[in-house]
Amino acid sequence: MKSVSSPRAGNDVRAQIESLREGIRTHDYRYYVLADPTISDFEYDKLLKRLADLEAAHPDLVTPDSPTQRVGGEPTKIFNQVRHPVPMLSLANTYSEEDLMDFDRRVRGLLGDVAYEYVSELKFDGVALRLIYEKGVLVLAATRGDGETGDDITANVRTIRSVPLKLKLSRETEAYSNIEVRGEVLMNREGFQRMNREREENGEKTFANPRNATAGTLKLQDPKEVARRPLRFFSYYLISGEAEVGSQWESLQLLKKLGLPVSEHAKLCRGIDGVIDNARYWENERDRLPFEIDGNVVKVNSFEAQRTLGAVARNPRWAIAYKFAARQATTVLRDIVVQVGRIGTVTPVAELEPVYLAGSTISRATLHNEDYIKEKDVRVGDTVVVEKSGDVIPAIVGYVKEKRPGGTKPYRFPRKCPACGEPVVRGEGEAAYYCENFECPAQVRGRIEHFASRRAMDIEGMGESVVDQLVTAGLLKSIADIYDLPRHRRELEALDRWGRKSVDNIISSIEKSKSRPFSKLVFGLGIRHVGERTAQLLTEHFGSMDELMNADQDKLQFVSDIGPAIADSVHRYFQDGRNRELIARLRGAGTRFQEDVVKKGGRLSGKTFVVTGTLAAYKRDEARELIESLGGKVTESVSRNTDYVVVGENPGSKYDKAQKLKIAILDEEQFKKLIEKSG
Ligand code: IVH
C-alpha cells in the first residue's frame, strides 16, 4: 500500500492515530497473552471505533498493521501455495509411559547418559500454522499442507485477534524482528458450541468437533466470515534466523515477550520423571481447559542437543507426542429414533447399549441428519464407535465392520413426523427434514420451552418437565398462554407436585419476564434462522415490534448480515396470522415491544446522535466524547432511531435525510446549549 501523507492530516491526527493503535495493541497483549485485561470489552470497542473513524477521515494514514485492518481482506477464489523453507515436520506418537521412557533412553543413548531437561507442552488439538514476521510486521500465514508446501491463508489469519499484526519490539527483543513462528489455531469448546448452535438455528451443517470447525474456518474464502468465528492461537516454536536463542524454554519466554500467545501450561522438567508426572496430570485434568488437547508434546530443551539429535524421516528425534487415550468407546446401536424440535427440525438420535466413556455413562448420541447416517452407513444392530469431543453430546463416528450382524438394513429416514404423523419435508439445500405442522405437539412444547429458556425470556421454573406437564394438562397451547397462567391459580395448585409456594414462584417469574429486553423476546419467538445474534441485529435496527413486523424482505435485507434466507423467514413468520395473533396477545400481556433505550446515568441517556459537517468549536471526536460522557449514543447514519442530527459547516446527505425523516436538527449553537443544559 502506498502511503502519501495528506496535507490536511496534521501531526496531531497522526499522533492520535498512532497512540490509539499502541493502546489497542497493548490491550490485545494484556487480553490475549497475559490474560489480564485492564479495560472492559465496551471500552475496547470504543477505542477501536474511534481509531476506525479517524482512519476513515484520513484514509492515507491507514497502514496494514493497524488493528482496524484485521477484516479488510477481500474474498479469494483459491489460496496461493507457499513453500516452507524449513519443512513442517510431524511428531512420532507414543501412547504409554513405557514409550516415554524409551524416548528418554534413546536421547541419553545418543547424547550421553545424564538427566536431560525437557519441555512438556500441551498438544493442542487444532490446526498447525506458520507465521512470518518481517521488520516486526506479520507478512505471511500458511497452513502446514504436506509439510513442504501449504496454503497462504494470511487474510484469514489476520482476523484472529490473538495473532499480533505487529510484534512488541523493545530493547530486549529488537533483534527478533524477522522471525518465523509456528503454533496452533484452535477454538474454545464454548465458542465452538455457540457457533454450532447458531449454525443449527440457521439450518447449516454443524461441525463434529472444534478441530474440524477450525480447519473448515481457515479454508473459508471470505475473511469477513472467518472474523466472526471464535478462533484463537497458541505459539510453540520460534525460528529466529540470525538472532541467538539457546533453548525451547527460552523461545517460549521470548515469544511471549514479543506479544505472541504462549500457553501458561508448558513445563520445564528435569529428567523424564517430571514429564511422566505432567502427562498423568493432564490426562486427568484435560477437561479443565477451555479447549481440546489430545496429549502432551515433549521436547528436549537445549537447541544444541536438538541439533545433535536431528531428525529421521519426517520426525525429529528431539521431540515426541504423548497421546492420551482416545475418548471413544464401542457399543451396540439399539435403535435410531427421531426427535422433533421447536421449529419442526427432525433429528435422528442413536439409542445405545449404555457404555461408560470418559467420566459418564452414555446411552444416547447424535446422528446429525439423514446424510450423516448414509455417509457412515450405521445400521440398527451395529457395534458403533461413539466419541466424546468438544460437544457435550457424544457422536457416533462409525461402526465396526467385523461385528455387523447378518440381516441389517440401511436406515430409512421416516417420511412422517413421529409426534403428529404429518409428512416431513426436506429443507431446500439443507440436510434437515422438517415437520411443517404448526400444531404438532412436539413443536408446541419446543416453542414454549425455547421461549421460557434462560437465553430467551428466562422464566425460572419453566423447564422441560414443567412445560410438558402444563401442555399435557391443557394449560398451555401456545406461548401466549404463559401470561394467562396467573389467572389459573386453582388449576395450577391442583397439579401433581404443585403447591401454593411453587405457584407463587412461577407466577413471579412470569411477571419478571415481562421486563426482559425486546431482543430476548424476538429471539424467544423461535423464528427459524433467528438466533440470539440475529435477534439483536433486528431489534437494534428496527427498534420496535411494529417496525419489525411490517418490514418487507427488502427492508429486512437492508440490515447488515441479514441475507435472503433470514429475511424470507422473518417476513413469512410475521405474515402468518397465527403468529400475528400471538404477537397481539404478547402485546396485551405487557412484554417489551421496544428496544430498551434508557441506559443508566447521564442526561442524554437513550438519545442517539448523528454529527455531520464541520463544527467550529469541537472536533468530531470531541463532540462524540461529550455526547457519550452524558450517556448519549453517536451513530454514523441517520435513521428513524436517530434523535438529533448535529449539523456543522458543509453538511452532507445526512442533513437531507434528517429533514426527510423529520428528525430534530441542531446547529452548533443549539448543540452547545443542549450540552450545557445536560452537563
Ligand atoms: S511442535 C517438529 N508443539 O502436533 C515439531 N506441535 O505431529 C513441530 N501440535 O503438526 C511441532 N501442539 O500441529 C508442537 N505444543 C506443540 C503442539 C504441536 C500441537 C501439533 C502440530 C504438529 C503436530 C505434530
GROMACS .gro file of N, CA, C and O in nm, residues 20-58:
model
  156
   20LEU      N    1  -0.364   0.566   1.958
   20LEU     CA    2  -0.477   0.472   1.968
   20LEU      C    3  -0.432   0.331   1.932
   20LEU      O    4  -0.465   0.234   1.998
   21ARG      N    5  -0.355   0.320   1.824
   21ARG     CA    6  -0.308   0.188   1.781
   21ARG      C    7  -0.224   0.122   1.889
   21ARG      O    8  -0.242   0.006   1.922
   22GLU      N    9  -0.133   0.201   1.946
   22GLU     CA   10  -0.047   0.145   2.050
   22GLU      C   11  -0.132   0.098   2.168
   22GLU      O   12  -0.111  -0.009   2.224
   23GLY      N   13  -0.227   0.182   2.203
   23GLY     CA   14  -0.316   0.149   2.314
   23GLY      C   15  -0.389   0.018   2.288
   23GLY      O   16  -0.392  -0.071   2.373
   24ILE      N   17  -0.444   0.006   2.167
   24ILE     CA   18  -0.521  -0.114   2.134
   24ILE      C   19  -0.430  -0.237   2.134
   24ILE      O   20  -0.466  -0.342   2.187
   25ARG      N   21  -0.309  -0.221   2.079
   25ARG     CA   22  -0.216  -0.334   2.080
   25ARG      C   23  -0.184  -0.376   2.223
   25ARG      O   24  -0.175  -0.495   2.254
   26THR      N   25  -0.164  -0.278   2.308
   26THR     CA   26  -0.133  -0.311   2.447
   26THR      C   27  -0.251  -0.386   2.510
   26THR      O   28  -0.232  -0.485   2.580
   27HIS      N   29  -0.373  -0.341   2.480
   27HIS     CA   30  -0.489  -0.409   2.537
   27HIS      C   31  -0.503  -0.550   2.480
   27HIS      O   32  -0.538  -0.643   2.552
   28ASP      N   33  -0.473  -0.566   2.351
   28ASP     CA   34  -0.473  -0.701   2.291
   28ASP      C   35  -0.374  -0.791   2.364
   28ASP      O   36  -0.404  -0.905   2.398
   29TYR      N   37  -0.255  -0.736   2.386
   29TYR     CA   38  -0.150  -0.812   2.452
   29TYR      C   39  -0.193  -0.850   2.593
   29TYR      O   40  -0.182  -0.965   2.635
   30ARG      N   41  -0.250  -0.754   2.665
   30ARG     CA   42  -0.295  -0.785   2.801
   30ARG      C   43  -0.404  -0.892   2.799
   30ARG      O   44  -0.408  -0.980   2.883
   31TYR      N   45  -0.490  -0.884   2.701
   31TYR     CA   46  -0.604  -0.976   2.695
   31TYR      C   47  -0.561  -1.115   2.648
   31TYR      O   48  -0.590  -1.215   2.712
   32TYR      N   49  -0.490  -1.120   2.537
   32TYR     CA   50  -0.464  -1.250   2.474
   32TYR      C   51  -0.338  -1.319   2.524
   32TYR      O   52  -0.327  -1.439   2.519
   33VAL      N   53  -0.240  -1.240   2.564
   33VAL     CA   54  -0.113  -1.302   2.606
   33VAL      C   55  -0.105  -1.311   2.758
   33VAL      O   56  -0.074  -1.415   2.813
   34LEU      N   57  -0.137  -1.201   2.824
   34LEU     CA   58  -0.127  -1.203   2.971
   34LEU      C   59  -0.256  -1.249   3.038
   34LEU      O   60  -0.256  -1.276   3.156
   35ALA      N   61  -0.363  -1.260   2.961
   35ALA     CA   62  -0.495  -1.295   3.016
   35ALA      C   63  -0.528  -1.205   3.135
   35ALA      O   64  -0.580  -1.248   3.236
   36ASP      N   65  -0.494  -1.077   3.122
   36ASP     CA   66  -0.514  -0.984   3.232
   36ASP      C   67  -0.558  -0.848   3.178
   36ASP      O   68  -0.484  -0.750   3.184
   37PRO      N   69  -0.680  -0.843   3.123
   37PRO     CA   70  -0.723  -0.717   3.063
   37PRO      C   71  -0.745  -0.609   3.167
   37PRO      O   72  -0.778  -0.639   3.281
   38THR      N   73  -0.725  -0.483   3.127
   38THR     CA   74  -0.746  -0.373   3.222
   38THR      C   75  -0.863  -0.285   3.182
   38THR      O   76  -0.895  -0.191   3.253
   39ILE      N   77  -0.924  -0.313   3.066
   39ILE     CA   78  -1.044  -0.237   3.031
   39ILE      C   79  -1.154  -0.334   2.990
   39ILE      O   80  -1.127  -0.449   2.957
   40SER      N   81  -1.277  -0.283   2.989
   40SER     CA   82  -1.391  -0.368   2.952
   40SER      C   83  -1.397  -0.382   2.799
   40SER      O   84  -1.337  -0.302   2.726
   41ASP      N   85  -1.470  -0.484   2.752
   41ASP     CA   86  -1.488  -0.501   2.609
   41ASP      C   87  -1.550  -0.376   2.547
   41ASP      O   88  -1.516  -0.335   2.437
   42PHE      N   89  -1.640  -0.319   2.623
   42PHE     CA   90  -1.710  -0.200   2.575
   42PHE      C   91  -1.612  -0.086   2.549
   42PHE      O   92  -1.612  -0.022   2.445
   43GLU      N   93  -1.523  -0.065   2.649
   43GLU     CA   94  -1.425   0.043   2.633
   43GLU      C   95  -1.330   0.013   2.519
   43GLU      O   96  -1.292   0.102   2.442
   44TYR      N   97  -1.295  -0.115   2.506
   44TYR     CA   98  -1.206  -0.157   2.399
   44TYR      C   99  -1.270  -0.126   2.263
   44TYR      O  100  -1.209  -0.068   2.174
   45ASP      N  101  -1.397  -0.165   2.250
   45ASP     CA  102  -1.468  -0.139   2.124
   45ASP      C  103  -1.474   0.009   2.093
   45ASP      O  104  -1.468   0.049   1.977
   46LYS      N  105  -1.484   0.088   2.199
   46LYS     CA  106  -1.488   0.233   2.178
   46LYS      C  107  -1.356   0.283   2.119
   46LYS      O  108  -1.356   0.365   2.027
   47LEU      N  109  -1.246   0.232   2.172
   47LEU     CA  110  -1.116   0.273   2.120
   47LEU      C  111  -1.104   0.235   1.973
   47LEU      O  112  -1.059   0.312   1.889
   48LEU      N  113  -1.145   0.113   1.944
   48LEU     CA  114  -1.134   0.062   1.808
   48LEU      C  115  -1.220   0.146   1.713
   48LEU      O  116  -1.180   0.179   1.603
   49LYS      N  117  -1.337   0.180   1.761
   49LYS     CA  118  -1.429   0.259   1.680
   49LYS      C  119  -1.370   0.397   1.653
   49LYS      O  120  -1.376   0.450   1.543
   50ARG      N  121  -1.311   0.456   1.758
   50ARG     CA  122  -1.254   0.588   1.743
   50ARG      C  123  -1.141   0.585   1.639
   50ARG      O  124  -1.130   0.672   1.554
   51LEU      N  125  -1.059   0.480   1.648
   51LEU     CA  126  -0.950   0.466   1.551
   51LEU      C  127  -1.007   0.451   1.410
   51LEU      O  128  -0.961   0.515   1.315
   52ALA      N  129  -1.109   0.368   1.397
   52ALA     CA  130  -1.168   0.344   1.265
   52ALA      C  131  -1.223   0.475   1.208
   52ALA      O  132  -1.207   0.504   1.089
   53ASP      N  133  -1.286   0.554   1.294
   53ASP     CA  134  -1.341   0.682   1.247
   53ASP      C  135  -1.230   0.774   1.198
   53ASP      O  136  -1.241   0.837   1.094
   54LEU      N  137  -1.123   0.783   1.278
   54LEU     CA  138  -1.012   0.869   1.238
   54LEU      C  139  -0.952   0.823   1.106
   54LEU      O  140  -0.922   0.903   1.018
   55GLU      N  141  -0.939   0.692   1.094
   55GLU     CA  142  -0.879   0.640   0.970
   55GLU      C  143  -0.972   0.663   0.851
   55GLU      O  144  -0.926   0.685   0.740
   56ALA      N  145  -1.102   0.655   0.878
   56ALA     CA  146  -1.197   0.677   0.767
   56ALA      C  147  -1.185   0.821   0.718
   56ALA      O  148  -1.196   0.849   0.599
   57ALA      N  149  -1.158   0.911   0.812
   57ALA     CA  150  -1.144   1.051   0.773
   57ALA      C  151  -1.008   1.078   0.709
   57ALA      O  152  -0.989   1.177   0.639
   58HIS      N  153  -0.912   0.991   0.736
   58HIS     CA  154  -0.776   1.009   0.681
   58HIS      C  155  -0.726   0.879   0.622
   58HIS      O  156  -0.632   0.818   0.675
   0.00000   0.00000   0.00000
